[in-house]
């Protein structure tokens, strides 16, 4: 798994590629926690390069969402690939997260 | 790791999270060798990871706490399917016995966890469980 971070309109964007599994999810957890600890409550997570996510990865994302929601924040998911989207659907996670086709659309929705 | 080219392989590892990629690498290689496409291979890897995660998290707890826990995984390639057998010597647990409901509620109220078994069932064609000689044995089958 690889991650890169950028910032657009002061919103942090984490772009992830590869597999989010039992071991690599720790890196994602650390990145999300660091952003949340520095008072970032709106976070875009670009999963366009992610081919696989297991329940450990889902839990990391849900834990982040639970931390930012009380601050009126959100973890916005972007560009889910077919298998990853299906995993989200099967587990009911599509109902929990704001999901957008692209970073641009997530950022527009964040502004409105 | 034991591998023979009649489509069988097995590996015995410590029941620790860091060992899960070792098991997944082996299963991925066997799936590709047996002719499974990328999507079905990923589905099986997900099922295996979820089963292994449950074992590393829960099997060697309670009365089994402190034991030198192990997981053994076997892959047996058939003509039109792959059978994966996952064994552990931890607390007896039948993942086929639980009814799974995915709650339709908000993130704030949703408990973290409880998704792995649902994913296993979703991504294999058959699942069976036996507890024999102090050993949990989970049989997963994926059709080619």
PDB file of C-alpha atoms in Angstrom:
ATOM      1  CA  UNK A   1       0.000   0.000   0.000  1.00  0.00           C
ATOM      2  CA  UNK A   2       1.180   3.515  -0.796  1.00  0.00           C
ATOM      3  CA  UNK A   3      -0.145   6.818   0.428  1.00  0.00           C
ATOM      4  CA  UNK A   4       0.353  10.426  -0.552  1.00  0.00           C
ATOM      5  CA  UNK A   5      -1.080  13.533   1.034  1.00  0.00           C
ATOM      6  CA  UNK A   6      -2.069  16.825  -0.542  1.00  0.00           C
ATOM      7  CA  UNK A   7      -4.235  19.717   0.556  1.00  0.00           C
ATOM      8  CA  UNK A   8      -6.833  21.559  -1.533  1.00  0.00           C
ATOM      9  CA  UNK A   9      -8.762  24.525  -0.112  1.00  0.00           C
ATOM     10  CA  UNK A  10      -7.226  23.580   3.242  1.00  0.00           C
ATOM     11  CA  UNK A  11      -8.848  20.138   3.063  1.00  0.00           C
ATOM     12  CA  UNK A  12      -6.381  17.274   3.477  1.00  0.00           C
ATOM     13  CA  UNK A  13      -6.563  14.578   0.828  1.00  0.00           C
ATOM     14  CA  UNK A  14      -5.026  11.162   1.403  1.00  0.00           C
ATOM     15  CA  UNK A  15      -4.621   9.208  -1.824  1.00  0.00           C
ATOM     16  CA  UNK A  16      -4.160   5.490  -1.212  1.00  0.00           C
ATOM     17  CA  UNK A  17      -3.149   2.778  -3.652  1.00  0.00           C
ATOM     18  CA  UNK A  18      -2.640  -0.966  -3.377  1.00  0.00           C
ATOM     19  CA  UNK A  19      -4.216  -3.146  -0.704  1.00  0.00           C
ATOM     20  CA  UNK A  20      -5.605  -2.021   2.643  1.00  0.00           C
ATOM     21  CA  UNK A  21      -5.272  -5.180   4.708  1.00  0.00           C
ATOM     22  CA  UNK A  22      -4.540  -6.391   8.239  1.00  0.00           C
ATOM     23  CA  UNK A  23      -1.020  -5.023   8.224  1.00  0.00           C
ATOM     24  CA  UNK A  24      -1.057  -2.020   5.884  1.00  0.00           C
ATOM     25  CA  UNK A  25      -4.165  -0.538   7.517  1.00  0.00           C
ATOM     26  CA  UNK A  26      -1.989   0.582  10.415  1.00  0.00           C
ATOM     27  CA  UNK A  27      -0.275   3.133   8.177  1.00  0.00           C
ATOM     28  CA  UNK A  28      -3.644   4.502   7.089  1.00  0.00           C
ATOM     29  CA  UNK A  29      -4.813   4.582  10.710  1.00  0.00           C
ATOM     30  CA  UNK A  30      -1.726   6.567  11.718  1.00  0.00           C
ATOM     31  CA  UNK A  31      -2.185   9.061   8.866  1.00  0.00           C
ATOM     32  CA  UNK A  32      -5.865   9.608   9.691  1.00  0.00           C
ATOM     33  CA  UNK A  33      -5.197   9.943  13.415  1.00  0.00           C
ATOM     34  CA  UNK A  34      -2.447  12.478  12.821  1.00  0.00           C
ATOM     35  CA  UNK A  35      -4.744  14.635  10.708  1.00  0.00           C
ATOM     36  CA  UNK A  36      -7.556  14.391  13.273  1.00  0.00           C
ATOM     37  CA  UNK A  37      -5.189  15.239  16.130  1.00  0.00           C
ATOM     38  CA  UNK A  38      -4.217  18.394  14.233  1.00  0.00           C
ATOM     39  CA  UNK A  39      -7.826  19.537  14.118  1.00  0.00           C
ATOM     40  CA  UNK A  40      -8.632  18.427  10.601  1.00  0.00           C
ATOM     41  CA  UNK A  41     -12.254  17.341  10.706  1.00  0.00           C
ATOM     42  CA  UNK A  42     -12.909  17.326   6.950  1.00  0.00           C
ATOM     43  CA  UNK A  43     -10.798  14.645   5.290  1.00  0.00           C
ATOM     44  CA  UNK A  44     -10.914  13.324   1.738  1.00  0.00           C
ATOM     45  CA  UNK A  45      -9.764   9.738   1.296  1.00  0.00           C
ATOM     46  CA  UNK A  46      -9.078   8.973  -2.357  1.00  0.00           C
ATOM     47  CA  UNK A  47      -9.337   5.206  -2.843  1.00  0.00           C
ATOM     48  CA  UNK A  48      -8.970   5.315  -6.628  1.00  0.00           C
ATOM     49  CA  UNK A  49      -5.851   3.157  -6.532  1.00  0.00           C
ATOM     50  CA  UNK A  50      -7.113   0.703  -3.951  1.00  0.00           C
ATOM     51  CA  UNK A  51      -7.846  -2.757  -5.298  1.00  0.00           C
ATOM     52  CA  UNK A  52      -8.616  -4.500  -1.979  1.00  0.00           C
ATOM     53  CA  UNK A  53      -9.894  -3.584   1.462  1.00  0.00           C
ATOM     54  CA  UNK A  54     -10.595  -5.946   4.344  1.00  0.00           C
ATOM     55  CA  UNK A  55     -12.680  -5.395   7.469  1.00  0.00           C
ATOM     56  CA  UNK A  56      -9.603  -4.148   9.326  1.00  0.00           C
ATOM     57  CA  UNK A  57      -9.352  -1.323   6.800  1.00  0.00           C
ATOM     58  CA  UNK A  58     -13.077  -0.625   7.032  1.00  0.00           C
ATOM     59  CA  UNK A  59     -12.778  -0.359  10.808  1.00  0.00           C
ATOM     60  CA  UNK A  60      -9.930   2.137  10.494  1.00  0.00           C
ATOM     61  CA  UNK A  61     -12.069   4.351   8.254  1.00  0.00           C
ATOM     62  CA  UNK A  62     -15.104   3.999  10.522  1.00  0.00           C
ATOM     63  CA  UNK A  63     -13.046   4.829  13.611  1.00  0.00           C
ATOM     64  CA  UNK A  64     -11.879   8.030  11.875  1.00  0.00           C
ATOM     65  CA  UNK A  65     -15.441   8.907  10.908  1.00  0.00           C
ATOM     66  CA  UNK A  66     -16.580   8.438  14.501  1.00  0.00           C
ATOM     67  CA  UNK A  67     -13.856  10.807  15.689  1.00  0.00           C
ATOM     68  CA  UNK A  68     -14.690  13.660  13.299  1.00  0.00           C
ATOM     69  CA  UNK A  69     -18.507  13.461  13.337  1.00  0.00           C
ATOM     70  CA  UNK A  70     -18.871  15.116  16.770  1.00  0.00           C
ATOM     71  CA  UNK A  71     -16.869  18.051  15.343  1.00  0.00           C
ATOM     72  CA  UNK A  72     -19.309  18.339  12.417  1.00  0.00           C
ATOM     73  CA  UNK A  73     -16.604  16.774  10.283  1.00  0.00           C
ATOM     74  CA  UNK A  74     -16.643  14.066   7.642  1.00  0.00           C
ATOM     75  CA  UNK A  75     -14.437  11.447   6.024  1.00  0.00           C
ATOM     76  CA  UNK A  76     -15.295  11.686   2.348  1.00  0.00           C
ATOM     77  CA  UNK A  77     -14.445   8.662   0.215  1.00  0.00           C
ATOM     78  CA  UNK A  78     -13.556   9.124  -3.433  1.00  0.00           C
ATOM     79  CA  UNK A  79     -13.200   6.930  -6.530  1.00  0.00           C
ATOM     80  CA  UNK A  80     -14.060   3.508  -5.128  1.00  0.00           C
ATOM     81  CA  UNK A  81     -13.041   0.730  -7.504  1.00  0.00           C
ATOM     82  CA  UNK A  82     -15.580  -2.058  -8.231  1.00  0.00           C
ATOM     83  CA  UNK A  83     -14.400  -4.686  -5.719  1.00  0.00           C
ATOM     84  CA  UNK A  84     -13.852  -2.116  -2.980  1.00  0.00           C
ATOM     85  CA  UNK A  85     -17.262  -0.590  -3.628  1.00  0.00           C
ATOM     86  CA  UNK A  86     -18.868  -4.021  -3.415  1.00  0.00           C
ATOM     87  CA  UNK A  87     -17.188  -4.669  -0.051  1.00  0.00           C
ATOM     88  CA  UNK A  88     -18.576  -1.346   1.175  1.00  0.00           C
ATOM     89  CA  UNK A  89     -22.037  -2.285  -0.090  1.00  0.00           C
ATOM     90  CA  UNK A  90     -22.028  -5.803   1.391  1.00  0.00           C
ATOM     91  CA  UNK A  91     -21.042  -4.480   4.799  1.00  0.00           C
ATOM     92  CA  UNK A  92     -23.505  -1.584   4.704  1.00  0.00           C
ATOM     93  CA  UNK A  93     -20.689   0.961   4.803  1.00  0.00           C
ATOM     94  CA  UNK A  94     -22.013   2.843   1.771  1.00  0.00           C
ATOM     95  CA  UNK A  95     -24.789   4.066   4.091  1.00  0.00           C
ATOM     96  CA  UNK A  96     -22.314   5.378   6.641  1.00  0.00           C
ATOM     97  CA  UNK A  97     -19.921   7.326   4.433  1.00  0.00           C
ATOM     98  CA  UNK A  98     -20.221  10.183   1.973  1.00  0.00           C
ATOM     99  CA  UNK A  99     -18.951   8.695  -1.293  1.00  0.00           C
ATOM    100  CA  UNK A 100     -18.046  10.740  -4.373  1.00  0.00           C
ATOM    101  CA  UNK A 101     -16.902   9.851  -7.879  1.00  0.00           C
ATOM    102  CA  UNK A 102     -13.975  12.287  -7.766  1.00  0.00           C
ATOM    103  CA  UNK A 103     -11.952  14.535  -5.491  1.00  0.00           C
ATOM    104  CA  UNK A 104     -13.425  17.609  -7.186  1.00  0.00           C
ATOM    105  CA  UNK A 105     -16.992  16.543  -6.436  1.00  0.00           C
ATOM    106  CA  UNK A 106     -16.140  15.798  -2.803  1.00  0.00           C
ATOM    107  CA  UNK A 107     -14.572  19.235  -2.425  1.00  0.00           C
ATOM    108  CA  UNK A 108     -17.564  20.955  -4.039  1.00  0.00           C
ATOM    109  CA  UNK A 109     -19.939  19.168  -1.663  1.00  0.00           C
ATOM    110  CA  UNK A 110     -17.745  20.099   1.278  1.00  0.00           C
ATOM    111  CA  UNK A 111     -18.082  23.792   0.383  1.00  0.00           C
ATOM    112  CA  UNK A 112     -21.869  23.730   0.063  1.00  0.00           C
TER     113      UNK A 112
ATOM    114  CA  UNK B   1       5.669 -24.288   3.734  1.00  0.00           C
ATOM    115  CA  UNK B   2       4.840 -27.527   2.015  1.00  0.00           C
ATOM    116  CA  UNK B   3       3.983 -27.372  -1.668  1.00  0.00           C
ATOM    117  CA  UNK B   4       3.552 -30.056  -4.242  1.00  0.00           C
ATOM    118  CA  UNK B   5       2.481 -29.541  -7.769  1.00  0.00           C
ATOM    119  CA  UNK B   6      -0.534 -31.763  -7.514  1.00  0.00           C
ATOM    120  CA  UNK B   7      -2.314 -28.663  -6.303  1.00  0.00           C
ATOM    121  CA  UNK B   8      -1.758 -28.950  -2.582  1.00  0.00           C
ATOM    122  CA  UNK B   9       0.144 -26.710  -0.242  1.00  0.00           C
ATOM    123  CA  UNK B  10       0.084 -25.835   3.425  1.00  0.00           C
ATOM    124  CA  UNK B  11       1.754 -23.514   5.883  1.00  0.00           C
ATOM    125  CA  UNK B  12       1.842 -23.320   9.687  1.00  0.00           C
ATOM    126  CA  UNK B  13       2.422 -19.877  11.193  1.00  0.00           C
ATOM    127  CA  UNK B  14       2.164 -18.129  14.532  1.00  0.00           C
ATOM    128  CA  UNK B  15      -1.317 -16.706  15.129  1.00  0.00           C
ATOM    129  CA  UNK B  16      -0.125 -13.123  14.870  1.00  0.00           C
ATOM    130  CA  UNK B  17      -1.333 -10.349  12.623  1.00  0.00           C
ATOM    131  CA  UNK B  18       2.111  -9.934  11.030  1.00  0.00           C
ATOM    132  CA  UNK B  19       1.889 -13.497   9.711  1.00  0.00           C
ATOM    133  CA  UNK B  20      -1.331 -12.923   7.767  1.00  0.00           C
ATOM    134  CA  UNK B  21       0.468 -11.599   4.636  1.00  0.00           C
ATOM    135  CA  UNK B  22       2.590 -14.755   4.593  1.00  0.00           C
ATOM    136  CA  UNK B  23      -0.570 -16.855   4.351  1.00  0.00           C
ATOM    137  CA  UNK B  24      -2.162 -14.546   1.805  1.00  0.00           C
ATOM    138  CA  UNK B  25       0.930 -14.639  -0.419  1.00  0.00           C
ATOM    139  CA  UNK B  26       0.821 -18.415  -0.490  1.00  0.00           C
ATOM    140  CA  UNK B  27      -2.905 -18.572  -1.257  1.00  0.00           C
ATOM    141  CA  UNK B  28      -2.606 -15.898  -3.946  1.00  0.00           C
ATOM    142  CA  UNK B  29       0.141 -17.855  -5.667  1.00  0.00           C
ATOM    143  CA  UNK B  30      -1.922 -21.032  -5.589  1.00  0.00           C
ATOM    144  CA  UNK B  31      -5.040 -19.270  -6.874  1.00  0.00           C
ATOM    145  CA  UNK B  32      -3.175 -17.742  -9.804  1.00  0.00           C
ATOM    146  CA  UNK B  33      -1.459 -21.058 -10.545  1.00  0.00           C
ATOM    147  CA  UNK B  34      -4.864 -22.789 -10.541  1.00  0.00           C
ATOM    148  CA  UNK B  35      -6.183 -20.324 -13.114  1.00  0.00           C
ATOM    149  CA  UNK B  36      -8.405 -18.069 -11.022  1.00  0.00           C
ATOM    150  CA  UNK B  37      -8.835 -14.526 -12.308  1.00  0.00           C
ATOM    151  CA  UNK B  38      -7.789 -11.479 -10.301  1.00  0.00           C
ATOM    152  CA  UNK B  39     -11.279 -10.747  -8.985  1.00  0.00           C
ATOM    153  CA  UNK B  40     -11.943 -14.260  -7.643  1.00  0.00           C
ATOM    154  CA  UNK B  41      -8.434 -14.389  -6.224  1.00  0.00           C
ATOM    155  CA  UNK B  42      -9.057 -11.140  -4.346  1.00  0.00           C
ATOM    156  CA  UNK B  43     -12.371 -12.495  -3.040  1.00  0.00           C
ATOM    157  CA  UNK B  44     -10.684 -15.584  -1.633  1.00  0.00           C
ATOM    158  CA  UNK B  45      -7.844 -13.556  -0.153  1.00  0.00           C
ATOM    159  CA  UNK B  46     -10.431 -11.409   1.595  1.00  0.00           C
ATOM    160  CA  UNK B  47     -12.211 -14.465   3.021  1.00  0.00           C
ATOM    161  CA  UNK B  48      -8.917 -15.959   4.203  1.00  0.00           C
ATOM    162  CA  UNK B  49      -7.764 -12.676   5.732  1.00  0.00           C
ATOM    163  CA  UNK B  50     -11.029 -12.293   7.621  1.00  0.00           C
ATOM    164  CA  UNK B  51     -10.841 -15.841   8.976  1.00  0.00           C
ATOM    165  CA  UNK B  52      -7.196 -15.396   9.966  1.00  0.00           C
ATOM    166  CA  UNK B  53      -7.901 -12.023  11.576  1.00  0.00           C
ATOM    167  CA  UNK B  54     -10.638 -13.572  13.719  1.00  0.00           C
ATOM    168  CA  UNK B  55      -8.197 -16.278  14.833  1.00  0.00           C
ATOM    169  CA  UNK B  56      -5.400 -13.828  15.670  1.00  0.00           C
ATOM    170  CA  UNK B  57      -7.827 -11.586  17.566  1.00  0.00           C
ATOM    171  CA  UNK B  58      -9.953 -14.088  19.433  1.00  0.00           C
ATOM    172  CA  UNK B  59      -8.917 -17.758  19.188  1.00  0.00           C
ATOM    173  CA  UNK B  60      -6.112 -17.654  21.708  1.00  0.00           C
ATOM    174  CA  UNK B  61      -7.879 -15.567  24.342  1.00  0.00           C
ATOM    175  CA  UNK B  62      -9.833 -16.467  27.479  1.00  0.00           C
ATOM    176  CA  UNK B  63      -8.937 -19.996  28.553  1.00  0.00           C
ATOM    177  CA  UNK B  64      -6.369 -20.173  25.737  1.00  0.00           C
ATOM    178  CA  UNK B  65      -4.694 -16.886  26.711  1.00  0.00           C
ATOM    179  CA  UNK B  66      -0.916 -17.103  26.691  1.00  0.00           C
ATOM    180  CA  UNK B  67      -0.772 -20.222  24.543  1.00  0.00           C
ATOM    181  CA  UNK B  68       1.698 -20.315  21.694  1.00  0.00           C
ATOM    182  CA  UNK B  69      -1.105 -20.061  19.157  1.00  0.00           C
ATOM    183  CA  UNK B  70      -0.758 -21.303  15.605  1.00  0.00           C
ATOM    184  CA  UNK B  71      -2.745 -21.192  12.390  1.00  0.00           C
ATOM    185  CA  UNK B  72      -2.422 -23.791   9.657  1.00  0.00           C
ATOM    186  CA  UNK B  73      -3.766 -23.111   6.216  1.00  0.00           C
ATOM    187  CA  UNK B  74      -4.025 -25.608   3.393  1.00  0.00           C
ATOM    188  CA  UNK B  75      -4.949 -25.062  -0.248  1.00  0.00           C
ATOM    189  CA  UNK B  76      -6.204 -27.932  -2.349  1.00  0.00           C
ATOM    190  CA  UNK B  77      -6.826 -27.244  -5.998  1.00  0.00           C
ATOM    191  CA  UNK B  78      -9.528 -29.311  -7.634  1.00  0.00           C
ATOM    192  CA  UNK B  79     -10.358 -29.476 -11.342  1.00  0.00           C
ATOM    193  CA  UNK B  80     -12.961 -26.717 -11.049  1.00  0.00           C
ATOM    194  CA  UNK B  81     -12.517 -25.304  -7.579  1.00  0.00           C
ATOM    195  CA  UNK B  82     -10.091 -24.387  -4.804  1.00  0.00           C
ATOM    196  CA  UNK B  83     -10.574 -25.631  -1.270  1.00  0.00           C
ATOM    197  CA  UNK B  84      -8.967 -23.679   1.551  1.00  0.00           C
ATOM    198  CA  UNK B  85      -8.757 -25.287   4.977  1.00  0.00           C
ATOM    199  CA  UNK B  86      -7.944 -23.089   7.964  1.00  0.00           C
ATOM    200  CA  UNK B  87      -7.111 -24.696  11.300  1.00  0.00           C
ATOM    201  CA  UNK B  88      -6.426 -23.357  14.763  1.00  0.00           C
ATOM    202  CA  UNK B  89      -6.138 -24.867  18.232  1.00  0.00           C
ATOM    203  CA  UNK B  90      -7.859 -22.010  20.047  1.00  0.00           C
ATOM    204  CA  UNK B  91     -11.227 -21.532  21.689  1.00  0.00           C
ATOM    205  CA  UNK B  92     -13.924 -23.514  19.834  1.00  0.00           C
ATOM    206  CA  UNK B  93     -15.740 -21.134  17.495  1.00  0.00           C
ATOM    207  CA  UNK B  94     -18.140 -21.994  14.688  1.00  0.00           C
ATOM    208  CA  UNK B  95     -18.400 -19.066  12.265  1.00  0.00           C
ATOM    209  CA  UNK B  96     -21.161 -20.837  10.352  1.00  0.00           C
ATOM    210  CA  UNK B  97     -23.423 -20.951  13.422  1.00  0.00           C
ATOM    211  CA  UNK B  98     -23.908 -17.236  13.898  1.00  0.00           C
ATOM    212  CA  UNK B  99     -26.669 -15.361  12.175  1.00  0.00           C
ATOM    213  CA  UNK B 100     -25.299 -12.200  10.695  1.00  0.00           C
ATOM    214  CA  UNK B 101     -27.254  -8.997  10.459  1.00  0.00           C
ATOM    215  CA  UNK B 102     -25.714  -5.807   9.224  1.00  0.00           C
ATOM    216  CA  UNK B 103     -27.267  -2.969  11.225  1.00  0.00           C
ATOM    217  CA  UNK B 104     -28.805  -0.144   9.271  1.00  0.00           C
ATOM    218  CA  UNK B 105     -27.871   2.579  11.697  1.00  0.00           C
ATOM    219  CA  UNK B 106     -25.681   5.631  12.033  1.00  0.00           C
ATOM    220  CA  UNK B 107     -21.909   5.595  12.332  1.00  0.00           C
ATOM    221  CA  UNK B 108     -22.072   6.993  15.835  1.00  0.00           C
ATOM    222  CA  UNK B 109     -24.048   4.037  17.163  1.00  0.00           C
ATOM    223  CA  UNK B 110     -22.445   1.305  15.127  1.00  0.00           C
ATOM    224  CA  UNK B 111     -20.191  -1.093  17.015  1.00  0.00           C
ATOM    225  CA  UNK B 112     -16.751  -1.577  15.502  1.00  0.00           C
ATOM    226  CA  UNK B 113     -16.243  -5.172  14.414  1.00  0.00           C
ATOM    227  CA  UNK B 114     -18.425  -8.132  13.490  1.00  0.00           C
ATOM    228  CA  UNK B 115     -17.980  -7.826   9.752  1.00  0.00           C
ATOM    229  CA  UNK B 116     -15.439 -10.517   8.994  1.00  0.00           C
ATOM    230  CA  UNK B 117     -17.746 -13.529   9.039  1.00  0.00           C
ATOM    231  CA  UNK B 118     -20.234 -11.716   6.841  1.00  0.00           C
ATOM    232  CA  UNK B 119     -17.491 -11.069   4.283  1.00  0.00           C
ATOM    233  CA  UNK B 120     -16.261 -14.668   4.395  1.00  0.00           C
ATOM    234  CA  UNK B 121     -19.758 -15.959   3.666  1.00  0.00           C
ATOM    235  CA  UNK B 122     -20.224 -13.412   0.900  1.00  0.00           C
ATOM    236  CA  UNK B 123     -17.117 -14.358  -1.033  1.00  0.00           C
ATOM    237  CA  UNK B 124     -16.898 -18.139  -0.967  1.00  0.00           C
ATOM    238  CA  UNK B 125     -19.167 -20.669  -2.649  1.00  0.00           C
ATOM    239  CA  UNK B 126     -19.338 -22.964   0.358  1.00  0.00           C
ATOM    240  CA  UNK B 127     -18.320 -22.835   3.983  1.00  0.00           C
ATOM    241  CA  UNK B 128     -18.238 -25.624   6.560  1.00  0.00           C
ATOM    242  CA  UNK B 129     -16.874 -25.969  10.072  1.00  0.00           C
ATOM    243  CA  UNK B 130     -15.810 -28.866  12.273  1.00  0.00           C
ATOM    244  CA  UNK B 131     -14.254 -29.067  15.708  1.00  0.00           C
ATOM    245  CA  UNK B 132     -12.208 -32.227  15.935  1.00  0.00           C
ATOM    246  CA  UNK B 133      -9.430 -33.245  18.328  1.00  0.00           C
ATOM    247  CA  UNK B 134      -9.273 -29.817  19.911  1.00  0.00           C
ATOM    248  CA  UNK B 135      -8.960 -28.084  16.565  1.00  0.00           C
ATOM    249  CA  UNK B 136     -11.203 -25.573  14.800  1.00  0.00           C
ATOM    250  CA  UNK B 137     -11.316 -26.444  11.108  1.00  0.00           C
ATOM    251  CA  UNK B 138     -12.902 -24.144   8.565  1.00  0.00           C
ATOM    252  CA  UNK B 139     -13.453 -25.371   5.015  1.00  0.00           C
ATOM    253  CA  UNK B 140     -13.887 -22.713   2.322  1.00  0.00           C
ATOM    254  CA  UNK B 141     -14.520 -23.536  -1.320  1.00  0.00           C
ATOM    255  CA  UNK B 142     -14.324 -21.236  -4.335  1.00  0.00           C
ATOM    256  CA  UNK B 143     -15.441 -22.393  -7.752  1.00  0.00           C
ATOM    257  CA  UNK B 144     -13.287 -21.600 -10.770  1.00  0.00           C
TER     258      UNK B 144
END
